[in-house]
């Protein structure tokens, strides 16, 4: 069966086609699409969705920006966890085509950038024919009906300790692929704040767990690390209760948590 493809030159075009054409799917770089939808619209020619704007405290990045273009900003102009996550994605050829929007909006798996963006408190700016909304990545499940992703706002926060790790196949993504990001701020030999995010079959970040760590004295002891790891495992089990989670992934999470907090010993 023939496929129907539309091309939008601007966001007005995009909104028009979304309104007038049923069952239309939006595609960008197509690097994770095994088979194109029957009816889709390409956003690659929309300048507003391919912008990068750097501000003092945050970056605005359009969903159509390729991972290579973001990397071109350099390690001194990106949060460490994000730069390392970008570098871990496949290879330069894939990064030349893959877009940040496609990485975030993948339906069946939270891909490599999700954990670092979640730890950084990234926000998604979405738009429809009649409304604009800002959604915290923490609360994001899927694009609301009739909306497209216009911008990703990323705080420029490195913390005193920043860690990114990816587990799974080196140059591909499968059901065992996970990413992990950890950002810690310290002050006067105490933990002042922690952001810890895990992404794979689902995304995990628990603010109650993070808040409970504020004020803990440093350096941590082995016992303190073990206690923090157990608390993190409890929160992880609670949040993933309804998710098909295998023992390997639970152990991956526990190991990553232990490694992160060992850096505070």
CSV table of C-alpha atoms in Angstrom, one decimal, residues 10-241:
chain,number,residue,atom,x,y,z
A,10,UNK,CA,6.6,26.1,9.0
A,11,UNK,CA,4.5,25.4,12.2
A,12,UNK,CA,1.4,26.9,10.6
A,13,UNK,CA,1.6,24.2,7.8
A,14,UNK,CA,2.1,21.6,10.5
A,15,UNK,CA,-1.0,22.6,12.5
A,16,UNK,CA,-3.0,22.8,9.3
A,17,UNK,CA,-2.1,19.2,8.2
A,18,UNK,CA,-2.7,17.9,11.8
A,19,UNK,CA,-6.2,19.5,11.8
A,20,UNK,CA,-7.2,18.4,8.3
A,21,UNK,CA,-5.7,15.0,7.9
A,22,UNK,CA,-6.8,12.1,10.1
A,23,UNK,CA,-4.3,9.5,11.5
A,24,UNK,CA,-1.4,11.7,10.6
A,25,UNK,CA,1.9,10.9,12.4
A,26,UNK,CA,4.8,13.3,12.8
A,27,UNK,CA,8.3,12.1,12.0
A,28,UNK,CA,11.7,13.7,12.2
A,29,UNK,CA,15.0,11.9,11.6
A,30,UNK,CA,13.3,8.4,11.3
A,31,UNK,CA,16.3,6.7,12.8
A,32,UNK,CA,14.2,4.5,15.1
A,33,UNK,CA,11.4,3.8,12.7
A,34,UNK,CA,11.5,0.3,11.2
A,35,UNK,CA,8.6,1.0,8.9
A,36,UNK,CA,7.2,4.4,8.1
A,37,UNK,CA,3.5,5.1,9.0
A,38,UNK,CA,0.9,4.9,6.2
A,39,UNK,CA,0.4,8.7,6.5
A,40,UNK,CA,3.0,11.0,8.0
A,41,UNK,CA,4.4,14.5,7.9
A,42,UNK,CA,8.1,15.4,8.0
A,43,UNK,CA,9.2,18.3,10.2
A,44,UNK,CA,12.8,18.4,9.0
A,45,UNK,CA,12.2,21.7,6.9
A,46,UNK,CA,10.6,23.7,9.8
A,47,UNK,CA,13.2,26.3,10.9
A,48,UNK,CA,11.5,27.0,14.2
A,49,UNK,CA,11.8,23.4,15.2
A,50,UNK,CA,15.6,23.3,14.4
A,51,UNK,CA,16.8,26.2,16.6
A,52,UNK,CA,19.3,26.2,19.4
A,53,UNK,CA,19.3,29.2,21.7
A,54,UNK,CA,21.7,29.5,24.6
A,55,UNK,CA,20.7,31.6,27.6
A,56,UNK,CA,22.6,32.2,30.8
A,57,UNK,CA,20.8,29.5,32.8
A,58,UNK,CA,19.3,27.2,30.2
A,59,UNK,CA,19.3,26.0,26.6
A,60,UNK,CA,16.3,26.1,24.3
A,61,UNK,CA,16.6,23.3,21.7
A,62,UNK,CA,14.0,22.6,19.0
A,63,UNK,CA,12.9,18.9,18.6
A,64,UNK,CA,14.3,18.8,15.0
A,65,UNK,CA,17.9,19.5,16.1
A,66,UNK,CA,20.2,16.6,15.5
A,67,UNK,CA,22.3,15.1,18.2
A,68,UNK,CA,25.5,16.1,16.3
A,69,UNK,CA,24.5,19.7,16.3
A,70,UNK,CA,24.0,19.7,20.0
A,71,UNK,CA,27.4,18.0,20.5
A,72,UNK,CA,28.9,20.8,18.3
A,73,UNK,CA,28.2,23.2,21.2
A,74,UNK,CA,31.1,21.4,23.0
A,75,UNK,CA,31.5,20.0,26.5
A,76,UNK,CA,32.0,23.4,28.1
A,77,UNK,CA,28.6,24.6,26.9
A,78,UNK,CA,26.5,21.5,27.9
A,79,UNK,CA,25.7,19.9,31.2
A,80,UNK,CA,28.2,17.0,31.7
A,81,UNK,CA,25.5,14.3,32.0
A,82,UNK,CA,23.9,15.4,28.7
A,83,UNK,CA,27.2,15.7,26.8
A,84,UNK,CA,28.2,12.2,27.9
A,85,UNK,CA,24.8,10.8,27.0
A,86,UNK,CA,25.0,12.3,23.5
A,87,UNK,CA,28.4,10.9,23.0
A,88,UNK,CA,27.2,7.4,23.9
A,89,UNK,CA,24.5,7.3,21.2
A,90,UNK,CA,25.4,4.9,18.4
A,91,UNK,CA,27.9,6.5,16.1
A,92,UNK,CA,28.4,9.8,14.2
A,93,UNK,CA,26.4,8.7,11.2
A,94,UNK,CA,23.3,8.0,13.4
A,95,UNK,CA,23.9,11.2,15.4
A,96,UNK,CA,23.9,13.2,12.2
A,97,UNK,CA,20.3,12.1,11.5
A,98,UNK,CA,18.8,11.4,15.0
A,99,UNK,CA,17.0,14.3,16.6
A,100,UNK,CA,16.5,15.2,20.3
A,101,UNK,CA,12.8,15.2,19.8
A,102,UNK,CA,12.8,11.7,18.4
A,103,UNK,CA,14.9,10.5,21.3
A,104,UNK,CA,12.5,11.9,23.9
A,105,UNK,CA,9.2,10.9,22.1
A,106,UNK,CA,10.0,7.2,21.4
A,107,UNK,CA,6.9,5.4,22.4
A,108,UNK,CA,8.1,1.9,23.4
A,109,UNK,CA,11.3,2.7,25.3
A,110,UNK,CA,12.9,5.6,27.2
A,111,UNK,CA,16.0,6.3,25.1
A,112,UNK,CA,19.4,7.5,26.1
A,113,UNK,CA,18.8,11.2,26.7
A,114,UNK,CA,15.7,10.7,28.8
A,115,UNK,CA,17.5,10.0,32.1
A,116,UNK,CA,19.9,13.0,31.9
A,117,UNK,CA,17.1,15.4,30.8
A,118,UNK,CA,14.9,14.1,33.6
A,119,UNK,CA,17.7,14.7,36.1
A,120,UNK,CA,18.2,18.2,34.7
A,121,UNK,CA,14.5,19.1,35.1
A,122,UNK,CA,14.0,19.6,31.4
A,123,UNK,CA,10.7,21.0,30.3
A,124,UNK,CA,8.8,20.4,27.1
A,125,UNK,CA,7.0,23.2,25.4
A,126,UNK,CA,4.1,21.9,23.3
A,127,UNK,CA,1.6,23.6,21.1
A,128,UNK,CA,-1.8,23.0,19.4
A,129,UNK,CA,-4.0,25.1,17.2
A,130,UNK,CA,-5.4,27.0,20.2
A,131,UNK,CA,-3.0,26.5,23.1
A,132,UNK,CA,0.6,26.4,24.3
A,133,UNK,CA,1.6,24.3,27.3
A,134,UNK,CA,4.8,23.7,29.3
A,135,UNK,CA,5.2,20.1,30.7
A,136,UNK,CA,7.8,19.0,33.1
A,137,UNK,CA,9.6,15.9,31.8
A,138,UNK,CA,8.9,14.4,35.2
A,139,UNK,CA,5.1,14.5,34.4
A,140,UNK,CA,5.4,13.7,30.7
A,141,UNK,CA,3.7,10.5,29.4
A,142,UNK,CA,2.9,11.3,25.8
A,143,UNK,CA,2.1,14.3,23.6
A,144,UNK,CA,-1.5,15.5,24.3
A,145,UNK,CA,-3.9,14.9,21.4
A,146,UNK,CA,-3.6,17.6,18.7
A,147,UNK,CA,-0.2,19.0,20.1
A,148,UNK,CA,3.3,18.9,18.7
A,149,UNK,CA,6.6,19.4,20.5
A,150,UNK,CA,8.0,22.9,19.8
A,151,UNK,CA,10.9,23.2,22.2
A,152,UNK,CA,12.9,21.5,24.9
A,153,UNK,CA,14.2,23.8,27.7
A,154,UNK,CA,17.2,22.4,29.5
A,155,UNK,CA,18.7,24.0,32.6
A,156,UNK,CA,22.4,24.4,32.6
A,157,UNK,CA,23.2,22.6,35.8
A,158,UNK,CA,26.3,20.5,36.3
A,159,UNK,CA,26.4,20.1,40.1
A,160,UNK,CA,29.5,19.2,42.0
A,161,UNK,CA,29.3,15.6,41.0
A,162,UNK,CA,27.7,14.6,37.7
A,163,UNK,CA,27.5,11.0,36.5
A,164,UNK,CA,26.0,9.4,33.4
A,165,UNK,CA,26.0,5.7,32.7
A,166,UNK,CA,24.4,3.6,30.0
A,167,UNK,CA,23.9,-0.2,30.1
A,168,UNK,CA,23.0,-2.6,27.3
A,169,UNK,CA,24.2,-3.2,23.8
A,170,UNK,CA,26.9,-0.8,22.8
A,171,UNK,CA,25.6,0.5,19.5
A,172,UNK,CA,21.9,-0.5,19.6
A,173,UNK,CA,18.8,-0.4,21.8
A,174,UNK,CA,16.9,-3.4,23.1
A,175,UNK,CA,14.6,-4.2,26.1
A,176,UNK,CA,17.7,-4.3,28.4
A,177,UNK,CA,19.0,-0.8,27.5
A,178,UNK,CA,18.9,1.6,30.3
A,179,UNK,CA,20.4,5.0,31.1
A,180,UNK,CA,21.2,6.6,34.5
A,181,UNK,CA,22.0,10.1,35.5
A,182,UNK,CA,23.1,11.5,38.9
A,183,UNK,CA,23.7,15.1,39.8
A,184,UNK,CA,24.8,16.1,43.4
A,185,UNK,CA,25.3,19.5,45.0
A,186,UNK,CA,27.3,19.7,48.2
A,187,UNK,CA,27.9,22.5,50.7
A,188,UNK,CA,30.0,22.6,53.8
A,189,UNK,CA,30.5,18.8,53.8
A,190,UNK,CA,26.8,18.0,53.5
A,191,UNK,CA,24.6,16.9,50.6
A,192,UNK,CA,22.5,20.0,49.6
A,193,UNK,CA,20.7,18.4,46.7
A,194,UNK,CA,20.5,15.3,44.6
A,195,UNK,CA,18.9,14.4,41.3
A,196,UNK,CA,18.9,10.8,40.3
A,197,UNK,CA,17.1,9.4,37.2
A,198,UNK,CA,16.9,6.0,35.5
A,199,UNK,CA,15.2,5.3,32.2
A,200,UNK,CA,14.5,2.2,30.2
A,201,UNK,CA,11.1,0.4,30.1
A,202,UNK,CA,9.9,3.3,32.3
A,203,UNK,CA,11.4,6.5,33.8
A,204,UNK,CA,12.2,6.7,37.5
A,205,UNK,CA,12.9,9.8,39.5
A,206,UNK,CA,11.6,10.1,43.1
A,207,UNK,CA,11.6,13.6,44.6
A,208,UNK,CA,10.8,12.3,48.1
A,209,UNK,CA,13.9,10.1,48.0
A,210,UNK,CA,16.0,13.0,46.8
A,211,UNK,CA,14.6,15.3,49.5
A,212,UNK,CA,15.4,12.8,52.2
A,213,UNK,CA,19.1,13.0,51.4
A,214,UNK,CA,19.5,16.7,51.9
A,215,UNK,CA,21.6,17.5,54.9
A,216,UNK,CA,23.4,14.2,55.2
A,217,UNK,CA,27.0,14.7,56.3
A,218,UNK,CA,29.9,13.9,54.1
A,219,UNK,CA,32.0,11.9,53.4
A,220,UNK,CA,29.6,9.0,53.4
A,221,UNK,CA,30.5,5.8,55.1
A,222,UNK,CA,30.1,2.3,53.6
A,223,UNK,CA,27.1,1.8,55.8
A,224,UNK,CA,25.5,5.1,54.8
A,225,UNK,CA,25.9,4.1,51.1
A,226,UNK,CA,24.3,0.7,51.8
A,227,UNK,CA,21.4,2.4,53.6
A,228,UNK,CA,20.9,4.9,50.8
A,229,UNK,CA,21.0,2.1,48.2
A,230,UNK,CA,18.3,0.1,50.1
A,231,UNK,CA,16.1,3.2,50.3
A,232,UNK,CA,16.5,3.8,46.6
A,233,UNK,CA,15.7,0.1,45.8
A,234,UNK,CA,12.5,0.4,47.9
A,235,UNK,CA,11.4,3.5,46.0
A,236,UNK,CA,12.3,2.0,42.7
A,237,UNK,CA,10.2,-1.2,43.5
A,238,UNK,CA,7.2,1.0,44.5
A,239,UNK,CA,7.3,3.1,41.4
A,240,UNK,CA,7.8,0.1,39.1
A,241,UNK,CA,5.2,-2.1,40.7
